[in-house]
Coordinates of C-alpha atoms in Angstrom, one line a residue:
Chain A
X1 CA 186.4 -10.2 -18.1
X2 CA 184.7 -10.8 -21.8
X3 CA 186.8 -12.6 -23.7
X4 CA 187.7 -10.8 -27.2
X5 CA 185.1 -13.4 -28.7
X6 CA 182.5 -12.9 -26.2
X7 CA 183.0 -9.3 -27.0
X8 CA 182.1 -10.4 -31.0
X9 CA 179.0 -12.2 -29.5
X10 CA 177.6 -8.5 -28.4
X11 CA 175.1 -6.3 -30.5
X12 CA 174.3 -2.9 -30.6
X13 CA 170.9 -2.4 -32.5
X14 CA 170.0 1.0 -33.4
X15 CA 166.5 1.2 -33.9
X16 CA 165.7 4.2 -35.8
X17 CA 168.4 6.4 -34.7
X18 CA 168.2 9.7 -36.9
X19 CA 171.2 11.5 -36.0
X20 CA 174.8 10.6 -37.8
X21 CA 176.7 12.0 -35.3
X22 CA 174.6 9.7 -32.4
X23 CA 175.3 6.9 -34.3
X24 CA 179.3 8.0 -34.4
X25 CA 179.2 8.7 -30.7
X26 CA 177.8 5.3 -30.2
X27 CA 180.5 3.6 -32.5
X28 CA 183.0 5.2 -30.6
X29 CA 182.1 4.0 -27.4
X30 CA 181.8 0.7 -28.8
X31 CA 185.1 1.2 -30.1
X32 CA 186.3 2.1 -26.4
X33 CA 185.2 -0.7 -25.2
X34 CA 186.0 -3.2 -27.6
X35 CA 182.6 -4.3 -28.9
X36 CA 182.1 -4.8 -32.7
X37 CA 179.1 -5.7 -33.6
X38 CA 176.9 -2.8 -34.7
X39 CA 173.3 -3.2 -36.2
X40 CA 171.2 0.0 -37.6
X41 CA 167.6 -0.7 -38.4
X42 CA 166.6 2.1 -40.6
X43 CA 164.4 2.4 -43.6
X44 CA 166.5 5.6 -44.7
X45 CA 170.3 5.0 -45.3
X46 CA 170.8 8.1 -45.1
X47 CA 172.1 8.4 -41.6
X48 CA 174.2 5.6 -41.5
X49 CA 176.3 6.6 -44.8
X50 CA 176.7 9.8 -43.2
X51 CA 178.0 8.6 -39.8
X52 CA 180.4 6.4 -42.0
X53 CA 182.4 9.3 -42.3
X54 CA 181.8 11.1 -39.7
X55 CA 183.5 8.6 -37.0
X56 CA 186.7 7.8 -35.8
X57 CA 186.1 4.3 -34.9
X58 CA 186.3 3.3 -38.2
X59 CA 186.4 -0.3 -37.8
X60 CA 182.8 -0.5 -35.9
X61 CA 181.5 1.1 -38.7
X62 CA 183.1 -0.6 -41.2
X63 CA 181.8 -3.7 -39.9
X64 CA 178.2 -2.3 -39.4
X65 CA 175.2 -3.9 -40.7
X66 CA 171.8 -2.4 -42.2
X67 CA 168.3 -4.0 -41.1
X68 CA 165.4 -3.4 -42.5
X69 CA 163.5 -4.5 -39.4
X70 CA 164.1 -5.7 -35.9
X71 CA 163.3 -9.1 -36.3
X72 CA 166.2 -8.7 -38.6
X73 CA 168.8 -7.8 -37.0
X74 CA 168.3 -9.7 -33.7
X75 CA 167.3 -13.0 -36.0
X76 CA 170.5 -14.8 -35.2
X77 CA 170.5 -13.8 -31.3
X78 CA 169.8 -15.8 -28.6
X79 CA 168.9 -13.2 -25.6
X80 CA 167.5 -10.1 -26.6
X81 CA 167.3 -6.8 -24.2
X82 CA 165.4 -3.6 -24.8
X83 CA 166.6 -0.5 -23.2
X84 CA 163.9 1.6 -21.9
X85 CA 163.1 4.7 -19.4
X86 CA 161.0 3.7 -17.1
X87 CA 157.7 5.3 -16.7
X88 CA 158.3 6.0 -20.4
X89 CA 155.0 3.8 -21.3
X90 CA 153.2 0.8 -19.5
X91 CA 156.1 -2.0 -19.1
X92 CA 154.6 -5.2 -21.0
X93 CA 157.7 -7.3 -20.5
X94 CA 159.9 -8.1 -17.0
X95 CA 162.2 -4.8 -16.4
X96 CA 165.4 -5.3 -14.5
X97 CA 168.0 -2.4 -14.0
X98 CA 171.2 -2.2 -16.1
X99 CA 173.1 -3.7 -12.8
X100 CA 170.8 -6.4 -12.6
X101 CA 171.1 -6.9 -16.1
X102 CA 174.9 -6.9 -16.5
X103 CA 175.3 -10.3 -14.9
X104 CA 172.4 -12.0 -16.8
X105 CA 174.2 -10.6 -20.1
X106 CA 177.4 -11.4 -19.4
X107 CA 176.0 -15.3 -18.4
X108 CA 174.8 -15.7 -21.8
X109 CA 177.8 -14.8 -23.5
X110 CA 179.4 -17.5 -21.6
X111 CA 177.0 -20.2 -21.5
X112 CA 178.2 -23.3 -23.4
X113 CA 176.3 -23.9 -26.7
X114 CA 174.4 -26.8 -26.7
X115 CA 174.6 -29.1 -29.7
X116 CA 171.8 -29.7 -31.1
X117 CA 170.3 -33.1 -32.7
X118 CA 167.4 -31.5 -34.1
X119 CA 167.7 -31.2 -38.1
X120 CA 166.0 -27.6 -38.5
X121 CA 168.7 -26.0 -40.0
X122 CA 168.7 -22.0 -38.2
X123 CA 169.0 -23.6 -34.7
X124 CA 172.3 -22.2 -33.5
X125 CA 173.6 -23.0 -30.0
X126 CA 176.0 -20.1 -30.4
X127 CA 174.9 -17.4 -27.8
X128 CA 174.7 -14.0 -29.2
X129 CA 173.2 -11.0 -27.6
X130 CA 171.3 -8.1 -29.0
X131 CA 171.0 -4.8 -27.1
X132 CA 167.9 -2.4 -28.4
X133 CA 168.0 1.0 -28.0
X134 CA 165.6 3.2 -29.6
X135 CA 165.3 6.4 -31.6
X136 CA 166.4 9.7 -29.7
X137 CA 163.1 11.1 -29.7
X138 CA 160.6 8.2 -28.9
X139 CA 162.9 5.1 -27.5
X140 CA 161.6 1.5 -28.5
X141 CA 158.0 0.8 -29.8
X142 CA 155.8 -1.7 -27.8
X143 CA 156.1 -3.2 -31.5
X144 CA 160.0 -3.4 -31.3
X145 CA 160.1 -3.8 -27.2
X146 CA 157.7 -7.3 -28.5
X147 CA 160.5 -8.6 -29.7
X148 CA 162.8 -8.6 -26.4
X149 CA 163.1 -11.4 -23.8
X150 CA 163.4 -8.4 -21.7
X151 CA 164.0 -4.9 -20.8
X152 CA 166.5 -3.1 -18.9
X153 CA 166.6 0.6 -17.3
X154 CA 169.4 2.6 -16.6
X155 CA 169.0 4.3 -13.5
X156 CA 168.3 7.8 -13.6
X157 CA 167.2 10.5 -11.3
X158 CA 163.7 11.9 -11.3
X159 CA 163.2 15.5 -11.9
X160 CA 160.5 17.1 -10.7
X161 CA 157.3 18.0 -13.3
X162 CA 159.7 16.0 -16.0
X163 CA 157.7 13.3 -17.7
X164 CA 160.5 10.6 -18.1
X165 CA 164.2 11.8 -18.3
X166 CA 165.7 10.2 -21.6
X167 CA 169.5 9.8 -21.9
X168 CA 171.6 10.7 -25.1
X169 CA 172.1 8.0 -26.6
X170 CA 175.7 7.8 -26.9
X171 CA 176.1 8.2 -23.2
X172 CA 173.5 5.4 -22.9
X173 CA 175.2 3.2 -25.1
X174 CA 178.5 4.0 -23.3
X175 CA 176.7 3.4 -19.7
X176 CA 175.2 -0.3 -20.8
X177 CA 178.4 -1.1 -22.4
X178 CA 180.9 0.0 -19.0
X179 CA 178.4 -2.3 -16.8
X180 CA 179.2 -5.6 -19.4
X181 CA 182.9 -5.1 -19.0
X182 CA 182.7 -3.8 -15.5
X183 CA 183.9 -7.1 -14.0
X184 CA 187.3 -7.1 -15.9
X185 CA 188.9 -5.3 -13.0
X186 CA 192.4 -5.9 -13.6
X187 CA 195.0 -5.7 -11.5
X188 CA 195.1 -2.0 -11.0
X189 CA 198.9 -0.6 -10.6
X190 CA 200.1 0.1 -6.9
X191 CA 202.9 2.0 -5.9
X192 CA 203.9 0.1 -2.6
X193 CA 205.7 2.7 -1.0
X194 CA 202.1 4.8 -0.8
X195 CA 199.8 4.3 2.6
X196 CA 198.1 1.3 2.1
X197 CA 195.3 3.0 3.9
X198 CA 195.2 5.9 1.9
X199 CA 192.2 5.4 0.2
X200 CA 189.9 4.3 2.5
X201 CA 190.5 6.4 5.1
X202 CA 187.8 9.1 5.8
X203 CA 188.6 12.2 4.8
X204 CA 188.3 14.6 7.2
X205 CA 190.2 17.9 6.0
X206 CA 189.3 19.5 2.6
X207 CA 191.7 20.3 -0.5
X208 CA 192.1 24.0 0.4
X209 CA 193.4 23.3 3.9
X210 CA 196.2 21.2 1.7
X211 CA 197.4 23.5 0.0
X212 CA 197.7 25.8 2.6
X213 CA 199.9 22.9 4.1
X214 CA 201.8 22.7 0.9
X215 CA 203.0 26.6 0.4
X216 CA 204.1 25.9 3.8
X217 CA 206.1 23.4 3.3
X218 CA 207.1 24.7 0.0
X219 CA 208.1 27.6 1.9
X220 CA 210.3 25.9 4.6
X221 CA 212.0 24.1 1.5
X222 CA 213.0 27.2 -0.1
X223 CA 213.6 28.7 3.1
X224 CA 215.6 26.3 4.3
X225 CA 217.4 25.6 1.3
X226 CA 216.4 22.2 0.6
X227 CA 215.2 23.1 -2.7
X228 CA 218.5 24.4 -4.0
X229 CA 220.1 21.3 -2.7
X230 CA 217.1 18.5 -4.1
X231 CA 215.7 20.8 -6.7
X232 CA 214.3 17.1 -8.7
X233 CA 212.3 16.7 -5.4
X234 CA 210.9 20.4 -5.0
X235 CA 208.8 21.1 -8.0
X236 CA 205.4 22.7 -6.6
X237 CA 203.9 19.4 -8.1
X238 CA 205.7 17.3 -6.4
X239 CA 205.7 18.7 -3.0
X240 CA 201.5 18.8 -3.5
X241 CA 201.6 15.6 -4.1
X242 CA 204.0 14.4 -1.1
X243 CA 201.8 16.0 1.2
X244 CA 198.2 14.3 -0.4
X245 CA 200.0 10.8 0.4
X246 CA 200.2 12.2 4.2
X247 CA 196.9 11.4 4.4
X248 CA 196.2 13.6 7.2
X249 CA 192.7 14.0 8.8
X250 CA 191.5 16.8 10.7
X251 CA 193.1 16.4 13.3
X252 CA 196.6 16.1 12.0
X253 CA 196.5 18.4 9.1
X254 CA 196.1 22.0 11.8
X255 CA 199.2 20.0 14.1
X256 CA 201.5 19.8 10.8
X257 CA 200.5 23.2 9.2
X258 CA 201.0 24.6 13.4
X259 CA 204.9 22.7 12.8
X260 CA 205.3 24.3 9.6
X261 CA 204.9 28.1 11.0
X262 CA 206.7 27.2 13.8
X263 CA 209.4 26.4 11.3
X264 CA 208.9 29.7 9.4
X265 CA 209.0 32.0 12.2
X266 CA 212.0 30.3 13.9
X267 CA 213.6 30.8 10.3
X268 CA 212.8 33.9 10.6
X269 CA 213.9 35.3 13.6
X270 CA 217.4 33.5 13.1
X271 CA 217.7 35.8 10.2
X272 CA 217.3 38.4 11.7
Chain B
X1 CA 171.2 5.5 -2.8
X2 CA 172.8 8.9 -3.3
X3 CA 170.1 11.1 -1.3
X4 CA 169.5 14.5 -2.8
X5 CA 171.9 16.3 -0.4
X6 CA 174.3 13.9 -1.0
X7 CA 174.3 14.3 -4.6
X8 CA 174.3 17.9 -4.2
X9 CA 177.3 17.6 -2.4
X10 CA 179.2 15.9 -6.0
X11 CA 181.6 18.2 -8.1
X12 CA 182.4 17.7 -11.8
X13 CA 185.2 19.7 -12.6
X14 CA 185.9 20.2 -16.3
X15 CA 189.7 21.3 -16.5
X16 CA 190.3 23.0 -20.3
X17 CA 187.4 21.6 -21.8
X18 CA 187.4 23.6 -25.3
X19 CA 184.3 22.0 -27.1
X20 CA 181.2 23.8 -25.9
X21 CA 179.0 20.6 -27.1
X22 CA 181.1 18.6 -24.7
X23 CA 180.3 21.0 -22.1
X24 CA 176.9 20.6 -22.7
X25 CA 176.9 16.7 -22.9
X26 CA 178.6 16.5 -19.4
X27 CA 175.9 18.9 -17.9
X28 CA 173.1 16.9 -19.5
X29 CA 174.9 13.6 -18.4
X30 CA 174.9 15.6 -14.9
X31 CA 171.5 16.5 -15.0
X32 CA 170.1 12.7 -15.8
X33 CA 171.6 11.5 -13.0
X34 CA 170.6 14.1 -10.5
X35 CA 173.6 15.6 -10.3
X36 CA 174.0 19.7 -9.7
X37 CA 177.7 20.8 -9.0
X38 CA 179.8 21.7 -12.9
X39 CA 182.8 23.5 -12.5
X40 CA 184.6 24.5 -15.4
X41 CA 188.9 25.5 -14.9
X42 CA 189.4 27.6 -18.1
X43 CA 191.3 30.7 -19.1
X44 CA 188.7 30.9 -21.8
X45 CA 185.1 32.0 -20.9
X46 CA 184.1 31.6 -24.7
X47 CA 183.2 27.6 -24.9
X48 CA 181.0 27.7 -21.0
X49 CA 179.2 31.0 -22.4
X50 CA 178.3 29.1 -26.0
X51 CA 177.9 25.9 -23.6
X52 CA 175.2 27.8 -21.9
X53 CA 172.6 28.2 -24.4
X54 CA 173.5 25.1 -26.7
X55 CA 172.3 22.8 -23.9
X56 CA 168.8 21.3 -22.4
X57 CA 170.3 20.3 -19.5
X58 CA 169.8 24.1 -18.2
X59 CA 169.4 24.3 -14.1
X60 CA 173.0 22.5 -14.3
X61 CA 174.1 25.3 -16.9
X62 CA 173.0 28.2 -14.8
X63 CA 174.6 27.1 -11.8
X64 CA 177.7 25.6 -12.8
X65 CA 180.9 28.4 -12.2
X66 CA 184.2 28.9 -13.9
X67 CA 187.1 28.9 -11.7
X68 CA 190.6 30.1 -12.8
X69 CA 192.4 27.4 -11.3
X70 CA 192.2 24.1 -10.1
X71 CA 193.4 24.8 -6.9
X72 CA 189.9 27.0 -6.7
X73 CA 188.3 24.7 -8.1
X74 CA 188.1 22.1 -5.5
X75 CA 189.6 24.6 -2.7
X76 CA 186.2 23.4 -0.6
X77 CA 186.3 19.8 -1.3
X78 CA 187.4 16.6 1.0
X79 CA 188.3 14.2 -1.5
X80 CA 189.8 15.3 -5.1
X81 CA 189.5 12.3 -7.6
X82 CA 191.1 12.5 -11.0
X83 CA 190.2 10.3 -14.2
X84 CA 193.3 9.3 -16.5
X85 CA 193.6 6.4 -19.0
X86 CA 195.6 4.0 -18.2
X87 CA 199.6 4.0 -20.1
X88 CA 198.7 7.7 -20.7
X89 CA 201.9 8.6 -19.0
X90 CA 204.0 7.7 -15.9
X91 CA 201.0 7.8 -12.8
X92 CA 202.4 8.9 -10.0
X93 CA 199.6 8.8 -7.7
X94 CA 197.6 5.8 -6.3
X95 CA 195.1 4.7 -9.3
X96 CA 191.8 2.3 -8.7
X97 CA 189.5 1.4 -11.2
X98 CA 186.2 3.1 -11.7
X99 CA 184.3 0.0 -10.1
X100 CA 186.8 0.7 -7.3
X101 CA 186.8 4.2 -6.6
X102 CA 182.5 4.3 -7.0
X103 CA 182.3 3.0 -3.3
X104 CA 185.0 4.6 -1.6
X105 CA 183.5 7.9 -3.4
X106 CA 180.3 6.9 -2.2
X107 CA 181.7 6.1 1.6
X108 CA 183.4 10.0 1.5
X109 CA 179.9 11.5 0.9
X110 CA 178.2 9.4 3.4
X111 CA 180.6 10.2 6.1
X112 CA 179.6 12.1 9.0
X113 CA 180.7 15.6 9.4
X114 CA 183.5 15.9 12.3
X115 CA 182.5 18.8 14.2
X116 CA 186.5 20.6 15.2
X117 CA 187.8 22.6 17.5
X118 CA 190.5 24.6 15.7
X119 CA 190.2 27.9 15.2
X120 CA 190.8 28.0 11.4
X121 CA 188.0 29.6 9.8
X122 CA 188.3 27.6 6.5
X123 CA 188.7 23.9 8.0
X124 CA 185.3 22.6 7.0
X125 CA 183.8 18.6 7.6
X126 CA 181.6 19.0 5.1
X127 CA 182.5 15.8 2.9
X128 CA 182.4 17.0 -0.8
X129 CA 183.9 15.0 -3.3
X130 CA 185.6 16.5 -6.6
X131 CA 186.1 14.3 -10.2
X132 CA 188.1 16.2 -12.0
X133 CA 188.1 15.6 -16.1
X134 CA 190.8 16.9 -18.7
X135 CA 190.6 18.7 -21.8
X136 CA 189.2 16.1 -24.7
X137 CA 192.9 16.2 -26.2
X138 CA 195.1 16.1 -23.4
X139 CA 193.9 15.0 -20.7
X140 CA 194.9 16.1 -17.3
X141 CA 198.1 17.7 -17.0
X142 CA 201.3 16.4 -13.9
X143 CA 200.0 19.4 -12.5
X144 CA 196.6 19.4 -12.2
X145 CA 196.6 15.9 -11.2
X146 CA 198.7 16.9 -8.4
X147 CA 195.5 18.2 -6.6
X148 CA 194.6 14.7 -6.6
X149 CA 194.2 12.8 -3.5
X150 CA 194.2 9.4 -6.3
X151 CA 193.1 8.7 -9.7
X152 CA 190.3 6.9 -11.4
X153 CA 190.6 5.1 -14.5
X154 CA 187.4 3.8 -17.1
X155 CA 188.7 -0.1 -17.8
X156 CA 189.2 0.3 -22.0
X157 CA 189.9 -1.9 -24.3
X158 CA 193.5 -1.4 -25.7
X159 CA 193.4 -1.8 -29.1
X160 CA 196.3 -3.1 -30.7
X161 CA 199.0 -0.3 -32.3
X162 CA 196.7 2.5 -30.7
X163 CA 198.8 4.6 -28.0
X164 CA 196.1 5.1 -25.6
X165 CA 192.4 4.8 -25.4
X166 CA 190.5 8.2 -25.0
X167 CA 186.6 8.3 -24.2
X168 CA 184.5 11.1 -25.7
X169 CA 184.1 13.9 -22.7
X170 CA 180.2 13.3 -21.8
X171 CA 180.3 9.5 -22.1
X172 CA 183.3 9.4 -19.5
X173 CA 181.3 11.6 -17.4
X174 CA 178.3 9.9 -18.0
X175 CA 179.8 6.3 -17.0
X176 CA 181.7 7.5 -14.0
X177 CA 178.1 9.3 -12.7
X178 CA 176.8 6.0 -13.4
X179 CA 179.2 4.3 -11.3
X180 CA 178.4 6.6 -8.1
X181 CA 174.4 5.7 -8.3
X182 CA 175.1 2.4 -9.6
X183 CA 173.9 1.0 -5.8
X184 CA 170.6 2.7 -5.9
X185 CA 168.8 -0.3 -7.4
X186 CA 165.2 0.7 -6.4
X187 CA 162.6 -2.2 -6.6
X188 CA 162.0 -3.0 -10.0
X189 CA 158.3 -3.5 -11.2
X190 CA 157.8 -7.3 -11.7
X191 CA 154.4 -8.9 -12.7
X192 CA 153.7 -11.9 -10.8
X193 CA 152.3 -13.9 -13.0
X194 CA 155.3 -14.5 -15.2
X195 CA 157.7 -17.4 -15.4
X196 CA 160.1 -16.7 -12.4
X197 CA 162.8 -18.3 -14.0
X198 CA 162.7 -16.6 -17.3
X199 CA 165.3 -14.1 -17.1
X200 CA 168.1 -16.8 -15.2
X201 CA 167.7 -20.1 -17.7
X202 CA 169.8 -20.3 -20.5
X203 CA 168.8 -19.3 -23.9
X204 CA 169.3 -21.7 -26.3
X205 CA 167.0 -21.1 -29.2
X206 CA 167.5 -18.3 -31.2
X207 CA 165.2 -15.5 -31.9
X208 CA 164.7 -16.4 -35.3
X209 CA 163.1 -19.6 -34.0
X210 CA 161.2 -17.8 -31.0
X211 CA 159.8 -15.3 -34.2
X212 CA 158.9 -18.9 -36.3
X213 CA 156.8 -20.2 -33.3
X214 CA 154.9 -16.8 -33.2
X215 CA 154.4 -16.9 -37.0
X216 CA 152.8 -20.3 -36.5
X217 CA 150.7 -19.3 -33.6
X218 CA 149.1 -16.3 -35.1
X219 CA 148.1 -18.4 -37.9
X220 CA 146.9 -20.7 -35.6
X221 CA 144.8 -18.2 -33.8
X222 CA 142.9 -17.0 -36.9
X223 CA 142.3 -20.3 -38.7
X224 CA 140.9 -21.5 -35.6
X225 CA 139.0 -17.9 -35.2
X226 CA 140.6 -17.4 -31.7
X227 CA 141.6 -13.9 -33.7
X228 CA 138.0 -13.3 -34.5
X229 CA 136.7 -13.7 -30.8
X230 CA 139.7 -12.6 -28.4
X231 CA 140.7 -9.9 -30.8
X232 CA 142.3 -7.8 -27.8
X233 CA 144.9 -10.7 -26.9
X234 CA 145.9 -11.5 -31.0
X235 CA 147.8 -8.8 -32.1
X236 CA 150.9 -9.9 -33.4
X237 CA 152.9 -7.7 -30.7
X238 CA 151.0 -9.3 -28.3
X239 CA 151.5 -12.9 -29.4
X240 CA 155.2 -12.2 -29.9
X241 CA 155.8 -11.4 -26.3
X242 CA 153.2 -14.5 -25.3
X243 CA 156.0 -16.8 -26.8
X244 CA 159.0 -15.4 -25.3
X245 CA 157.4 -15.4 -21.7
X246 CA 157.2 -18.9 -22.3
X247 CA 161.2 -19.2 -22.3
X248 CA 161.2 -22.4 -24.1
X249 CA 164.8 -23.7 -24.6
X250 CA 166.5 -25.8 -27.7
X251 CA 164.3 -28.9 -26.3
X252 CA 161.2 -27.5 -25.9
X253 CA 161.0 -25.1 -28.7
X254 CA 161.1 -27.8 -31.7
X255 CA 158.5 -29.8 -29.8
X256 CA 156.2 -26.6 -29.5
X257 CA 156.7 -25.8 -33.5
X258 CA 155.9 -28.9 -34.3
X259 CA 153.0 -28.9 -32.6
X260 CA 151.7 -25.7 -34.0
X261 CA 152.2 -27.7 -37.6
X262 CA 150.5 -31.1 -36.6
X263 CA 147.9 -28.5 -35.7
X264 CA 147.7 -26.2 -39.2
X265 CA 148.6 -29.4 -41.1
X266 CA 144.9 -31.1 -39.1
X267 CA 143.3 -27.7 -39.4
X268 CA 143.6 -27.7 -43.5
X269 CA 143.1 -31.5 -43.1
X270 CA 139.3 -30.8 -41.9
X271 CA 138.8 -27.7 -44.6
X272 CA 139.2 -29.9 -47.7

């Protein structure tokens, strides 16, 4: 898990980004995530003023910066990625994938500054790292890729006669920035009285043969009277939900939905 | 990998989505990914109609399908996933993380059909797994996450004094489609000839510095008329990424600058 100051030792440079609402959507996933540190290189404000407004994570934006070039705004950074389609153009620098690269990021972020004897006054040991992502139309330069260590790729599918796919770039912001945090798996909540092998067990019946099981069921309850007795435990929802914990496979699920009519019609003829 | 069938065999169900834009996000998320199967629950046909035309993404468009209800929804699939942020109200089901639920998502598509014997017309092995996503404001209701066999959650940052955290509609899709083709890591194109430990070794100059040693090295190259002769290697782009493949480190990097001086300062020694 990125510590909240390892989170403040991440950049987002927009290189060229034209569209105010992009850069909002990316603020906002930056927001989501908790990463601060936004960087627009633009030669027209334009945009950015515009998306100032225009966003709901106001504190990213607040707290973002205007380059007027790349070397810029990646000045004070110690690893530098570019984000690039692949096929987009002939790669000139190493390429891993966004899983690959995840790791390599998060490593830097936690890599102990090294203290320095030299006397050159700019040398910071503090690692910082810059993530590139281009304009919406044309993605990174081989001018602006130049000044990456190197590049990562989000994997995406290839369509057919389609030169190179191209992602939104709020959705590829929010992508790259999930796969940074994606280790801080915290203890997920558990309800202990659930099968513990619900999850992984295969699947074998489909959601439609479910509910079928549930109007049954729902059916017996009423019929039996059940409901008017435990009506807190007979709400449609909850009954839908009592029989998705069963966790029955294919070969359960037609054996309990064969008890339930056996239920019904033996409620039935007593009524009769 | 997801093959093609497999990814065919994939479900995004949109419950209430209102915003036609966010309709069209999700399906170009879908489509850039390789994903086919939108399902949009809505009472309203208005927002998938307007969705329709607004969007790119368009062979996802034209074959996505509005159901009434949930229940119709994902009627045909095996495994019914809903996404939920975390403290967004009491769970009652089973909840994993996304990082979680990718593989077990994954094993449910990859599981063999079981041919059965029962006579029910509608009991299909088909594996086919639903992710269901609720409207931007609300989320998923008790009820519709009833049809849940367990719930996914996005890890968020929880900011402090902010109720819950809410991802923008596409990006949530767009990270949890991530997730399930996250494995397929094809072989990534690598050039032999560069330093093998160049992406692993810690960073610890700054790119300010790496952009000094480049500024010294191109003046190097033309006052020793390097430029003039090997004009296709001197480009500034060129030299830039020349000194980053080099991956010198807070030790190294000094020595190299200074270098580069002794060498300009010898250079204008020999002019006068």
């Amino acid at each position: 898990m990125l510590s909240e100051e390892e989170l403040g030792r991440v950049c987002v440079v927009l290189v060229r980004a034209r569209n105010p609402a992009n850069i909002g959507a990316v603020a906002r996933a930056m927001h989501d995530f908790g990463f601060r540190g936004l960087r627009v290189v633009n030669e027209f404000a334009v945009p950015f003023e515009a998306a100032r407004s225009a966003v709901d994570a106001s504190a990213v934006m607040e707290n973002a910066a205007i380059y007027a070039s790349v070397a810029e705004a990646v000045g004070d950074c110690t690893l530098v990625v570019g984000t690039t389609a692949v096929g987009e153009r002939d790669i000139q620098h190493r390429l891993l994938s966004l899983a690959q690269a995840g790791p390599t990021m998060r490593a830097e972020l936690r890599r102990h500054p090294v203290a320095n004897d030299f006397s050159l006054a700019d040398v910071s040991g503090t690692p910082r790292v810059a993530i590139l992502f281009g304009s919406e139309k044309t993605g990174l330069s081989n001018k602006e890729l130049s000044h990456c260590n190197w590049l990562l790729t989000i994997p995406m599918y290839e369509h057919a006669g389609v030169r190179h796919p191209s992602m939104n770039l709020g959705q590829a912001v929010a992508v790259c920035l999930y796969e940074l945090v994606r280790d801080s798996v915290e203890p997920v909540q558990q309800h202990e009285e659930w099968h513990s092998s619900g999850v992984d067990l295969p699947r074998t019946v489909d959601a439609g043969m479910l509910e079928r099981m549930t109007g049954l069921l729902i059916e017996v309850m009423e019929k039996t009277e059940y409901t008017r007795r435990h009506a807190a435990n007979s709400g449609a929802d909850n009954v839908r939900r009592l029989v998705r914990r069963m966790g029955a496979d294919a070969e359960d699920a037609p054996v309990w939905i064969g008890i339930l009519r056996q239920v019904l019609w033996k409620l039935g003829q007593h009524k009769e």
